[in-house]
XYZ file of C-alpha atoms in Angstrom:
459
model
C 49.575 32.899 23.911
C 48.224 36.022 25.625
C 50.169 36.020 28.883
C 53.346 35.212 26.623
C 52.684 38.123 24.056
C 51.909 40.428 26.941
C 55.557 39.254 28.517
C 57.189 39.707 25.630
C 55.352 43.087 25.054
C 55.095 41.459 21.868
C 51.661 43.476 19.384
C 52.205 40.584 16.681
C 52.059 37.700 18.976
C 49.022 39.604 20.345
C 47.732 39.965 16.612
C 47.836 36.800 16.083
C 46.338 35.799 19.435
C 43.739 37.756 19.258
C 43.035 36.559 15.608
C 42.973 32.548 16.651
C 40.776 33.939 19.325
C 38.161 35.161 16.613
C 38.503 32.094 14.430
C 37.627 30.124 16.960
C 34.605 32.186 18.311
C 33.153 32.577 15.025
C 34.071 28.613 14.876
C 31.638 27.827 17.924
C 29.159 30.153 16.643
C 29.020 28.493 13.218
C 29.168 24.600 14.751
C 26.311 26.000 16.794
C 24.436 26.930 13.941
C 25.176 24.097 12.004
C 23.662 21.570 14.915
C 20.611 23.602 15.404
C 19.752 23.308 11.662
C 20.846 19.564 11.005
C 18.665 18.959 15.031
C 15.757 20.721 13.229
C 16.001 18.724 10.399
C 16.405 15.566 11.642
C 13.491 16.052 14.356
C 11.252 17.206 11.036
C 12.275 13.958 9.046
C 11.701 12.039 11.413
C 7.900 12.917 12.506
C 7.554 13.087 8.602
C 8.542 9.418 8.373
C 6.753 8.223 11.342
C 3.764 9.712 10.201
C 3.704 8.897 6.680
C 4.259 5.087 7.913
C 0.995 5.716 9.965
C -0.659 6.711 7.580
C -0.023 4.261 5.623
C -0.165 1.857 7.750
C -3.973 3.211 8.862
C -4.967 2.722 5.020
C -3.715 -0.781 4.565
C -5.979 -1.698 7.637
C -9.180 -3.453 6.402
C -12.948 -1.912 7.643
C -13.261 -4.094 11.096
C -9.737 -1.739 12.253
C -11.931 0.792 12.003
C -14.970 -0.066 13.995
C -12.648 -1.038 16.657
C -10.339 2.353 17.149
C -11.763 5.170 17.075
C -11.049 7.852 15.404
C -9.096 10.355 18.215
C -6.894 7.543 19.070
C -6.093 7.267 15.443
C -5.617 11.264 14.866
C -3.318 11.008 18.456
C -1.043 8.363 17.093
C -0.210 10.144 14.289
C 0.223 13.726 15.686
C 0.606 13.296 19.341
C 2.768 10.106 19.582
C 4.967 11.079 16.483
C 5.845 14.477 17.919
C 6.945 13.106 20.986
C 9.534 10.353 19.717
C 10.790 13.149 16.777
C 10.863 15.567 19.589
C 13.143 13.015 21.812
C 14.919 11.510 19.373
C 17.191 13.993 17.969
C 18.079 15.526 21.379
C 19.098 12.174 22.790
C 21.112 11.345 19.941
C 22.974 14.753 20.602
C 23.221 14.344 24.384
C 24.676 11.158 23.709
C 27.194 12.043 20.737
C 28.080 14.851 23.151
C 28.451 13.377 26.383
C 30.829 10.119 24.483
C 32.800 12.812 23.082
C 33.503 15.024 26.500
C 34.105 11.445 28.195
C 36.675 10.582 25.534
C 38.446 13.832 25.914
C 38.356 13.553 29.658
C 39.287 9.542 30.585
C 43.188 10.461 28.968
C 43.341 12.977 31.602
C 41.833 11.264 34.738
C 44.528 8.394 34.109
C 47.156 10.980 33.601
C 46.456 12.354 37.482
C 45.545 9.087 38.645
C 45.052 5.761 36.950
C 43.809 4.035 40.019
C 40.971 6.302 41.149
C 40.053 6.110 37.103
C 40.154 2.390 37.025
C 37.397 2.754 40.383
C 35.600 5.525 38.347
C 34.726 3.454 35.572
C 34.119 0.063 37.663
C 31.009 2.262 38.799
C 29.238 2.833 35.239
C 27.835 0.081 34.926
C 26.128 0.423 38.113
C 24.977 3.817 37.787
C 23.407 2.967 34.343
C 21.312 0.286 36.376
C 20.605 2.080 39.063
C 19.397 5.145 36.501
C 17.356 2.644 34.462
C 15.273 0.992 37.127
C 15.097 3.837 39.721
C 15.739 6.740 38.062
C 18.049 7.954 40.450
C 21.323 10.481 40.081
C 23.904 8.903 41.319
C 25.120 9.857 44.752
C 28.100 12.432 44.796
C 31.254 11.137 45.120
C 33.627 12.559 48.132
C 34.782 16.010 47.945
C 38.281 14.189 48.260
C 38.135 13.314 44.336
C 40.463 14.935 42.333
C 38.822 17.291 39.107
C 39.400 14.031 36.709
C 36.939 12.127 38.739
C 34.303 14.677 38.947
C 34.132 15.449 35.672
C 33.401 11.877 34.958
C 30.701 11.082 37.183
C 28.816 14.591 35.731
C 29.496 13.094 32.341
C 27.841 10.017 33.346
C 25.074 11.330 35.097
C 24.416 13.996 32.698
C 23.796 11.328 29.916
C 21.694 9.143 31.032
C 19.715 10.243 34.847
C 18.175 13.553 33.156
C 17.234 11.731 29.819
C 15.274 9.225 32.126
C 11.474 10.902 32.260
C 11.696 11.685 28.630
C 12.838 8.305 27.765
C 9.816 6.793 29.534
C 7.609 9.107 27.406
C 8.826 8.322 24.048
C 9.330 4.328 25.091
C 5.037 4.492 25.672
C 4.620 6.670 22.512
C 7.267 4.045 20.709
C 4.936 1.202 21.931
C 1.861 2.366 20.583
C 3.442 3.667 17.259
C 5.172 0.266 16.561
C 2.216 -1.909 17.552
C -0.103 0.170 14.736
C 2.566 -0.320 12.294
C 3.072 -4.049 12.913
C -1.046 -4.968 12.621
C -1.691 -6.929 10.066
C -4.993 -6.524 8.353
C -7.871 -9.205 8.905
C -7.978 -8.842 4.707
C -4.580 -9.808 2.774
C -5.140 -6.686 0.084
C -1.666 -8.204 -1.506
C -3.284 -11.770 -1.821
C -5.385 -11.033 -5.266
C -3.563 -11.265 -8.395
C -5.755 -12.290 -10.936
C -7.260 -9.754 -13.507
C -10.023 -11.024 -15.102
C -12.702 -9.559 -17.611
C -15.208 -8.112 -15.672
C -18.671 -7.659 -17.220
C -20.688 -7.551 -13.689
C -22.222 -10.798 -12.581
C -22.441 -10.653 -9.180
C -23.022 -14.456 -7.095
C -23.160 -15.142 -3.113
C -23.210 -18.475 -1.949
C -23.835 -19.739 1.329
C -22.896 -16.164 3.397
C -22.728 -15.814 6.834
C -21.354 -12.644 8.259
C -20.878 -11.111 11.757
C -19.426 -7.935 12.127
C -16.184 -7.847 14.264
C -17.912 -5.870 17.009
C -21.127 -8.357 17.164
C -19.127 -11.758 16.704
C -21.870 -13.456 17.979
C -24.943 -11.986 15.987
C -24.503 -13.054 12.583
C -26.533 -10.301 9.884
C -26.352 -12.649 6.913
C -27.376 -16.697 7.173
C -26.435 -18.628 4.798
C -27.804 -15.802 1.898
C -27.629 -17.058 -1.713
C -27.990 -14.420 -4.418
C -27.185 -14.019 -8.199
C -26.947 -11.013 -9.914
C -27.013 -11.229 -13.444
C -24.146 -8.634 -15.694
C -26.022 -5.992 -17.144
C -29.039 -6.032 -15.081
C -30.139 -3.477 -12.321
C -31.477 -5.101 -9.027
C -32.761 -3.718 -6.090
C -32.153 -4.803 -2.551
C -35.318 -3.540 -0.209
C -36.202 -4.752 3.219
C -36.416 -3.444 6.774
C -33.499 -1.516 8.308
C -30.799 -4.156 9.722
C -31.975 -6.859 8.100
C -28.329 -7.039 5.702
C -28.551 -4.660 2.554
C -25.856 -2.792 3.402
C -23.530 -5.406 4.837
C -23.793 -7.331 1.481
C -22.324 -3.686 -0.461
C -20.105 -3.871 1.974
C -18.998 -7.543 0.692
C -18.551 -6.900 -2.640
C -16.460 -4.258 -1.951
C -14.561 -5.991 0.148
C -14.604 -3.902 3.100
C -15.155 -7.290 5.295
C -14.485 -11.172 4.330
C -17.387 -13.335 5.520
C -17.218 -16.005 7.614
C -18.415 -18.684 5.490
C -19.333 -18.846 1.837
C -18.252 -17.220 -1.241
C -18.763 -14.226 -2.872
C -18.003 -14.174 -7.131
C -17.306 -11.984 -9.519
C -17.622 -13.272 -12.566
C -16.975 -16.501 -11.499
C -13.861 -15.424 -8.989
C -13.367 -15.410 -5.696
C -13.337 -11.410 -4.991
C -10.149 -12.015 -2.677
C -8.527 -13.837 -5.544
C -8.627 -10.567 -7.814
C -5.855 -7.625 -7.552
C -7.210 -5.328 -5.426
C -6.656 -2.175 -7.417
C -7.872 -3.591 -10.489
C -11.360 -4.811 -8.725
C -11.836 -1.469 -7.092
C -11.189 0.520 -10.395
C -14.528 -1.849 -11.767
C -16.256 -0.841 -9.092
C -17.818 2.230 -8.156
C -20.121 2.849 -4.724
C -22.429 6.127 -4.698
C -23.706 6.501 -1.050
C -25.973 8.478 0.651
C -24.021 11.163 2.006
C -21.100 10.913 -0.252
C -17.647 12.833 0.847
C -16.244 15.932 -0.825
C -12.898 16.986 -0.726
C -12.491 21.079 -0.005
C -11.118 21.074 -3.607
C -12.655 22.358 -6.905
C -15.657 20.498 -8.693
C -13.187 19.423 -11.307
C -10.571 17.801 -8.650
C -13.349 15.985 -6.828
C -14.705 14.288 -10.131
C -11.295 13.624 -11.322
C -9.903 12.454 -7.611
C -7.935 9.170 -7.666
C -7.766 8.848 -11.695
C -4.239 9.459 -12.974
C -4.753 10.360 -16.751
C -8.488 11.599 -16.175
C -8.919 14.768 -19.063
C -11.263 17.834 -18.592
C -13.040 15.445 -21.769
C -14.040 12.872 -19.800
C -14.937 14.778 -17.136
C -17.564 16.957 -19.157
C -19.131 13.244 -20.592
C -19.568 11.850 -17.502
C -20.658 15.206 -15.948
C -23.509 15.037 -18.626
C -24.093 12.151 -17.842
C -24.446 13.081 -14.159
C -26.667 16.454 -14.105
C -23.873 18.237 -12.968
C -22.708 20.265 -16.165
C -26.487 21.465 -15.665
C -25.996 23.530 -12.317
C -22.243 24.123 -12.904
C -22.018 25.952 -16.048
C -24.318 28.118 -13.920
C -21.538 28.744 -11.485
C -19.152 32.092 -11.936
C -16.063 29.986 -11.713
C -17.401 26.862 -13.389
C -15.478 23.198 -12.920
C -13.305 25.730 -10.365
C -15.335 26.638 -8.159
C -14.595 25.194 -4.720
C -16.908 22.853 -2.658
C -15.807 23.627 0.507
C -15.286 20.874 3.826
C -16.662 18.299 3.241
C -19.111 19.941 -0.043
C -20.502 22.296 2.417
C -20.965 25.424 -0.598
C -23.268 22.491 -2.274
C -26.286 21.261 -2.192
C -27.321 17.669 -1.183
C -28.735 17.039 -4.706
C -25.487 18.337 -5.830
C -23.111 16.669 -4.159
C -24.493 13.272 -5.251
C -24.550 14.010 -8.974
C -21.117 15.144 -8.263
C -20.087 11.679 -6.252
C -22.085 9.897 -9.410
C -20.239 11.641 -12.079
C -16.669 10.819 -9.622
C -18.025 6.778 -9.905
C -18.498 7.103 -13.591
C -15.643 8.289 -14.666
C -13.923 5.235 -13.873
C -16.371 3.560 -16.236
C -17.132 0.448 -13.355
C -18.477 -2.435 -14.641
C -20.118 -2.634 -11.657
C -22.028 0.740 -10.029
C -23.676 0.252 -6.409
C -25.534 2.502 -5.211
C -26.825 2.635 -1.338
C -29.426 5.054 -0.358
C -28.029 7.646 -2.883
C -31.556 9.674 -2.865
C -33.142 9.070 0.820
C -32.351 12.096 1.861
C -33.167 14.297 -1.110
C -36.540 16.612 -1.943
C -38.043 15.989 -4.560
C -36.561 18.087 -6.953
C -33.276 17.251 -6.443
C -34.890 13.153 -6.287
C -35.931 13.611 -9.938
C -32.604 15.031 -11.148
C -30.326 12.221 -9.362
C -32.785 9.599 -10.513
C -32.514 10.561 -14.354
C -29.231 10.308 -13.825
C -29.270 7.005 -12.089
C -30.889 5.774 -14.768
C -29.189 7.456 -17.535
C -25.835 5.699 -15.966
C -27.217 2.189 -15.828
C -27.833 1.342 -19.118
C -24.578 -1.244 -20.040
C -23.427 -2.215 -16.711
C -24.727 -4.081 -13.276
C -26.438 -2.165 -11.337
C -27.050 -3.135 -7.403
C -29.560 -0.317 -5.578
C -30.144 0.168 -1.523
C -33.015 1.934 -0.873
C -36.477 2.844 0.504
C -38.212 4.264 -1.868
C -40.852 3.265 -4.368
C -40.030 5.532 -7.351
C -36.424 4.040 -6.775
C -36.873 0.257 -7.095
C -40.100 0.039 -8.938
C -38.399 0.076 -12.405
C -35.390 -2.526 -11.510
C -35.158 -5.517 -13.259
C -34.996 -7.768 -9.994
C -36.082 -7.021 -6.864
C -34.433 -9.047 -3.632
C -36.061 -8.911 -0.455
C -33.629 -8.848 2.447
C -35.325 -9.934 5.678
C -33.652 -11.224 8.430
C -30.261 -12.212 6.813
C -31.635 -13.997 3.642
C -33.274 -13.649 0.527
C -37.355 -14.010 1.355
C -38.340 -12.982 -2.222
C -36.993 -11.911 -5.469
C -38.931 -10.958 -8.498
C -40.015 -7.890 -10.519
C -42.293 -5.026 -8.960
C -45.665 -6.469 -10.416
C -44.471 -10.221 -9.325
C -43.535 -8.840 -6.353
C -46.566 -7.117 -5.711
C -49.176 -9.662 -6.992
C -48.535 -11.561 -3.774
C -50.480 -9.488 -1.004
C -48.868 -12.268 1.595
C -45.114 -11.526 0.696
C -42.821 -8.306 2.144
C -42.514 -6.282 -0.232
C -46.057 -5.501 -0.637
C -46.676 -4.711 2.880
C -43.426 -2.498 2.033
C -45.139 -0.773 -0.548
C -48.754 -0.400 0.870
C -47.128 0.939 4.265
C -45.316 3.648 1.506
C -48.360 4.328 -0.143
C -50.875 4.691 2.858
C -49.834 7.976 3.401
C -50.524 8.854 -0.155
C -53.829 8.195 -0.042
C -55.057 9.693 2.765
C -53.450 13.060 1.698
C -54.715 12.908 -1.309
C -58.427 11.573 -0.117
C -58.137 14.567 2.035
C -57.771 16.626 -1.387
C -60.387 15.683 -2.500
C -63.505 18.163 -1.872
C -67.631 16.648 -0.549
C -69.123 18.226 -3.851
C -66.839 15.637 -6.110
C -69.178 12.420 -4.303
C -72.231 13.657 -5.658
């Protein structure tokens, strides 16, 4: 249109060339734009989707997933891994959709010039793709004697698939590792439980053996047999490895044992919808986790229709309106990573208040003072104690002042239950565990307070 307006010394055919030549420009530039954003996009969806199926994924695992993986492999499956396919993705999807469209355009021409040297073009794809797939070669050039049809075509070709090779590789690994997380099945069937029955707290285990994934041949618990009565607090004492903790961990179904039962209320726990057991259950540990929220958020995390009412009743209840309403910002004021801006005395009446306001029927607690002073002991344990009253109670721990005023003490000793009884049973036979527990506790005791004691006071 140029060349003829410029023959014709025509300015309106020139107008008008000049104008289709700014359309078109402005066109390209807007197409351009256009792919960039919807290429952005679709490379943001997708590491959105990939990752939010990890995550999920990750949380439907049961416990023994975790003692297997660790942790960075985890954190590089979700970040690493799903950057690199959302990164690839997109951009192969456009190399392609470009490259089939130039090839389109370009195979009417090479048969226009020369439908034989096409048909010998296109005998060779298939071969090239091989050869790219296995060896990752570029095809060899083709004679300088091809005509323009058949060049084109063998760029377009080699273009599409030889360059994309290396970064194919990549994301195939990344692919592999991504697809094989999201395809585990957990060891625990979390869907299996459907039944929701009253729960008022009585705990039974009969016949457990358990071995943790990691040890399969070191069992903790043989053949243990315990009863827990609703409504009752009991303690579980013993020396360190002996099984307290892996039979919390087996009520709340963290693990499945490998033989035995374990009841609630006369129900397999497996048998019971897993939400609905977990929201009548409530585990205080003893270094419970804080969210860098406010006070109010961590007390009121994971309840949907929680109200700043209940939260000041169970905080009551938990010592924690106590040191907050000291606090510039009140319920507001943040705890920082991980509860660093609190104290350790503070965060657990803050993870007690969090279990209470779910009103469990069932409230475990596993070392939740070991590694308090004494000041901060007292405060937890009144409101331990204050919480107890009207539901089962199941305690972890070391020290006297803890267990002493349970209703049932069970003595954990080498996978089993070597005696059971109150404090004073317990301790009126000088033969049995727990009292050599208890005098090992006190010994110290005595001697600082025999060296207290001054020569004048003997005579």
């Amino acid at each position: 249109m140029m060349s003829t307006a410029i023959q014709m010394k025509s300015f309106a055919i020139l107008k008008q060339a000049c104008l289709v030549l700014a359309i078109v420009q402005f066109s390209e530039a807007t197409c351009s734009t256009v792919k960039f954003t919807c290429m952005q996009y679709a490379e943001r969806l997708t590491a959105r989707q990939i990752r939010v199926g990890l995550f999920k994924a990750i949380l439907h695992q049961d416990i023994s997933f975790f003692d297997e993986n660790k942790t960075g492999q985890l954190m590089s499956r979700i970040t690493h891994d799903s950057d690199s396919i959302s990164n690839s993705l997109p951009g192969y999807i456009e190399t392609f959709t470009t490259n089939f469209i130039n090839l389109c355009g370009s195979a009417p021409i090479m048969f226009y010039y020369s439908w034989q040297l096409s048909v010998s073009t296109f005998i060779t794809f298939p071969v090239t793709l091989i050869l790219t797939k296995y060896y990752g070669l570029f095809v060899e050039k083709l004679s300088e004697k091809e005509n323009d049809a058949t060049a084109v075509s063998n760029e377009t070709v080699e273009e599409s698939f030889s360059s994309l090779f290396s970064d194919l590789m990549k994301t195939i690994g990344s692919s592999r590792k991504v697809i094989h997380l999201l395809n585990r099945q957990p060891l625990l069937d979390y869907e299996f439980g459907t039944e929701t029955p009253e729960i008022i707290g009585n705990i039974i285990f009969e016949d457990v053996e358990f071995a943790y994934p990691t040890r399969k041949n070191a069992n903790v618990l043989q053949g243990i047999s315990l009863s827990i009565e609703p409504g009752k607090t009991v303690a579980l004492v013993g020396p360190s490895g002996n099984g307290k903790s892996t039979l919390v961990s087996l009520i709340e179904q963290f693990y499945a044992p490998q033989s035995g039962r374990v009841l609630l209320d006369g129900t397999p726990v497996q048998n019971i919808d897993h939400q609905y057991y977990h929201q009548k259950i409530a585990l205080v540990a003893q270094e419970p986790t804080l969210f860098s929220g406010t006070i109010r958020e961590n007390i009121l995390y994971g309840i949907e229709n929680g109200t700043d009412e209940d939260m000041m009743r169970v905080s009551e209840m938990a010592n924690v309106h106590e040191f907050v309403s000291k606090m510039e910002k009140g319920y507001d004021t943040k705890c920082g990573e991980k509860g660093v801006q609190m104290s350790g005395g503070q965060k657990q009446r803050i993870a007690i208040a969090r279990a209470l306001i779910r009103n469990p029927s069932v409230l475990i607690l596993d070392e939740a003072t070991s590694a308090l002073d004494a000041e901060s002991e007292s405060l937890v344990q009144e409101a331990l104690n204050r919480c107890a009253l009207e539901r089962t109670v199941v305690v972890i721990a070391h020290r006297l002042s803890t267990v002493k005023n349970a209703d049932r003490i069970a003595v954990i000793e080498k996978g089993n239950v070597s005696e059971m009884g109150t404090h004073d049973e317990l301790m009126a036979n000088s033969e049995g565990l727990y009292y050599k527990l208890v005098s090992k506790q006190l010994e110290p005791k005595k001697k600082e307070e025999e060296r207290k004691i001054s020569p004048a006071e003997f005579f």
